[in-house]
Amino acid sequence: VSTLAGPSSDDENEEESKPEKEDEPQEDAKELQQGKPYHWRDWSIIRGRDCLYIWSDAAALELSNGSNGWFRFILDGKLATMYSSGSPEGGSDSSESRSEFLEKLQRARSQVKPSTTSQPILSAPGPSKLTVGNWSLTCLKEGEIAIHNSDGQQATILKEDLPGFVFESNRGTKHSFTAETSLGSEFV
């Protein structure tokens, strides 16, 4: 009986091992391409035509490719522009501006085929650098990603357990932006 059962159990083992391969961790992306979804911890990343979008359930950032260090972000339902000095400017917050931000993000997301699996980026500290336009993303500390602009010394830091981000200005001051509410269903 064991001789007869032997080959069939080998077949079963082969079938069982296939799903395990799908669960293996994916290799980190070496570049960020349009039309492909990426992630780092709980943050989703998508490259649009002229911006890089990074969002979680707490905050969303829009990094314009040609920017000299400013970027737009939504936190606690409000849209603001962050400047390299570390002073966020809330004057751009109107329902029209927020819907335009969302529309551009949705347009970038719609370029991704629904069946496409999100690829991880910068899962461990190391020398890897991902560059999009004037922005570069690096992971130099466990549980942190630093976003730098080529035109300045300022940095935006995403931390694994922070529902928001830390902004280090070009003057070396650190400002923490922590969400008190989640972004809502349009960002899920």
Coordinates of C-alpha atoms in Angstrom, one line a residue:
V1 CA 0.0 0.0 0.0
S2 CA 2.8 2.4 0.8
T3 CA 4.3 1.9 -2.6
L4 CA 1.0 2.8 -4.2
A5 CA 0.4 5.8 -1.8
G6 CA 4.0 7.0 -2.3
P7 CA 3.7 8.7 -5.7
S8 CA 0.3 10.2 -5.0
S9 CA 1.6 11.8 -1.7
D10 CA 4.5 13.3 -3.7
D11 CA 2.0 14.9 -6.1
E12 CA 0.1 16.3 -3.1
N13 CA 3.3 17.7 -1.6
E14 CA 4.1 19.4 -4.9
E15 CA 0.7 21.0 -5.0
E16 CA 1.0 22.1 -1.3
S17 CA 4.4 23.7 -1.9
K18 CA 3.2 25.9 -4.7
P19 CA 1.1 28.2 -2.5
E20 CA 4.0 28.6 -0.1
K21 CA 6.1 30.1 -3.0
E22 CA 3.5 32.8 -3.4
D23 CA 3.8 33.7 0.3
E24 CA 7.6 34.1 0.0
P25 CA 8.6 37.7 0.6
Q26 CA 8.9 39.6 -2.7
E27 CA 12.2 41.3 -3.6
D28 CA 12.3 45.0 -3.0
A29 CA 11.7 47.1 -6.1
K30 CA 14.9 48.7 -7.6
E31 CA 12.9 51.6 -9.2
L32 CA 9.4 53.1 -9.0
Q33 CA 7.5 52.8 -12.3
Q34 CA 4.2 54.3 -13.4
G35 CA 1.3 51.8 -13.3
K36 CA 2.8 49.6 -10.5
P37 CA 1.8 49.6 -6.9
Y38 CA 4.5 49.7 -4.2
H39 CA 4.4 49.6 -0.4
W40 CA 6.6 50.2 2.7
R41 CA 5.1 48.8 5.9
D42 CA 1.6 50.4 6.1
W43 CA 2.3 53.0 3.4
S44 CA 1.2 52.7 -0.2
I45 CA 3.2 54.3 -3.0
I46 CA 2.3 55.0 -6.5
R47 CA 4.1 57.0 -9.2
G48 CA 1.8 59.3 -11.2
R49 CA 2.7 61.2 -14.4
D50 CA 4.2 64.1 -12.6
C51 CA 4.1 63.2 -8.9
L52 CA 4.9 60.5 -6.4
Y53 CA 2.1 59.6 -4.0
I54 CA 2.7 58.1 -0.6
W55 CA -0.2 57.4 1.7
S56 CA -1.3 55.4 4.7
D57 CA -4.6 55.5 6.6
A58 CA -3.4 58.5 8.5
A59 CA -1.7 60.8 5.9
A60 CA -1.2 61.3 2.2
L61 CA 1.8 63.1 0.5
E62 CA 2.1 64.3 -3.0
L63 CA 5.7 64.9 -4.1
S64 CA 5.8 66.8 -7.4
N65 CA 8.7 65.6 -9.6
G66 CA 10.0 69.1 -10.3
S67 CA 9.7 70.4 -6.8
N68 CA 12.5 72.2 -5.1
G69 CA 11.5 70.7 -1.7
W70 CA 7.9 71.7 -1.2
F71 CA 5.1 69.1 -1.2
R72 CA 1.4 68.8 -0.5
F73 CA -0.1 66.6 2.1
I74 CA -3.4 65.7 3.7
L75 CA -3.6 65.1 7.4
D76 CA -6.8 65.2 9.6
G77 CA -8.8 65.9 6.5
K78 CA -6.9 69.2 5.7
L79 CA -4.7 69.8 2.7
A80 CA -1.5 71.8 3.3
T81 CA 1.7 72.6 1.5
M82 CA 5.0 72.0 3.3
Y83 CA 7.9 74.3 2.5
S84 CA 11.6 73.6 3.1
S85 CA 11.6 75.9 6.1
G86 CA 9.3 73.5 7.9
S87 CA 6.3 75.9 7.8
P88 CA 3.2 74.2 6.5
E89 CA 0.9 76.6 4.5
G90 CA -2.8 75.8 4.9
G91 CA -4.0 78.4 2.5
S92 CA -4.4 75.8 -0.3
D93 CA -7.0 73.9 1.8
S94 CA -10.3 74.2 0.0
S95 CA -12.7 71.4 -1.0
E96 CA -11.7 72.1 -4.6
S97 CA -7.9 71.7 -3.9
R98 CA -8.6 68.5 -1.8
S99 CA -10.7 67.0 -4.6
E100 CA -8.0 67.9 -7.2
F101 CA -5.4 66.2 -5.0
L102 CA -7.6 63.1 -4.7
E103 CA -8.4 63.1 -8.4
K104 CA -4.7 63.1 -9.3
L105 CA -4.1 60.3 -6.8
Q106 CA -7.1 58.3 -8.2
R107 CA -5.8 58.8 -11.7
A108 CA -2.4 57.4 -10.8
R109 CA -4.1 54.5 -9.0
S110 CA -6.3 53.8 -12.0
Q111 CA -3.2 53.1 -14.1
V112 CA -2.6 50.0 -12.0
K113 CA -4.2 46.8 -13.2
P114 CA -6.4 45.4 -10.4
S115 CA -4.6 42.0 -10.4
T116 CA -1.2 43.7 -9.8
T117 CA 0.5 42.7 -6.6
S118 CA 2.1 45.6 -4.6
Q119 CA 5.9 45.3 -4.5
P120 CA 7.8 46.2 -1.3
I121 CA 10.4 48.9 -1.3
L122 CA 13.3 49.5 1.1
S123 CA 12.3 46.8 3.6
A124 CA 15.6 46.9 5.4
P125 CA 18.3 49.5 6.1
G126 CA 20.9 49.7 3.4
P127 CA 22.5 51.8 0.6
S128 CA 19.6 51.4 -1.8
K129 CA 18.1 54.7 -3.1
L130 CA 14.9 55.1 -5.1
T131 CA 14.7 58.3 -7.2
V132 CA 11.7 59.9 -8.8
G133 CA 12.1 63.4 -10.2
N134 CA 13.9 65.5 -7.6
W135 CA 13.0 63.1 -4.8
S136 CA 14.9 60.2 -3.4
L137 CA 13.8 57.6 -0.8
T138 CA 16.2 55.8 1.4
C139 CA 16.1 53.5 4.5
L140 CA 19.0 54.1 6.7
K141 CA 17.4 53.1 10.0
E142 CA 15.1 50.1 10.8
G143 CA 11.5 51.1 10.6
E144 CA 12.2 54.5 8.9
I145 CA 12.2 55.9 5.4
A146 CA 13.8 59.2 4.6
I147 CA 12.5 61.3 1.7
H148 CA 15.0 63.9 0.4
N149 CA 14.8 66.5 -2.3
S150 CA 17.9 67.1 -4.5
D151 CA 17.6 70.9 -4.0
G152 CA 17.9 71.0 -0.2
Q153 CA 18.9 69.5 3.1
Q154 CA 15.4 69.0 4.4
A155 CA 14.0 65.5 4.9
T156 CA 10.6 63.9 5.5
I157 CA 10.8 60.9 7.7
L158 CA 8.1 58.1 7.7
K159 CA 8.3 55.9 10.7
E160 CA 6.7 52.5 11.1
D161 CA 4.5 53.3 14.1
L162 CA 3.9 57.0 13.4
P163 CA 0.4 57.9 11.9
G164 CA 1.9 60.9 10.0
F165 CA 5.5 62.0 9.4
V166 CA 8.4 63.9 10.8
F167 CA 9.7 66.9 8.8
E168 CA 13.3 67.9 9.3
S169 CA 13.7 71.5 7.9
N170 CA 16.6 72.9 6.0
R171 CA 17.4 74.7 9.3
G172 CA 17.7 71.4 11.1
T173 CA 14.6 71.7 13.2
K174 CA 12.2 68.7 13.5
H175 CA 8.5 69.0 13.3
S176 CA 6.2 66.0 13.9
F177 CA 2.9 65.8 12.0
T178 CA 0.6 63.2 13.6
A179 CA -2.9 62.5 12.5
E180 CA -5.7 62.4 15.0
T181 CA -8.2 61.0 12.5
S182 CA -7.9 58.5 9.6
L183 CA -8.1 59.7 6.0
G184 CA -11.2 57.9 5.0
S185 CA -12.3 55.3 2.5
E186 CA -11.1 57.1 -0.7
F187 CA -7.5 56.3 0.4
V188 CA -8.0 52.6 1.1

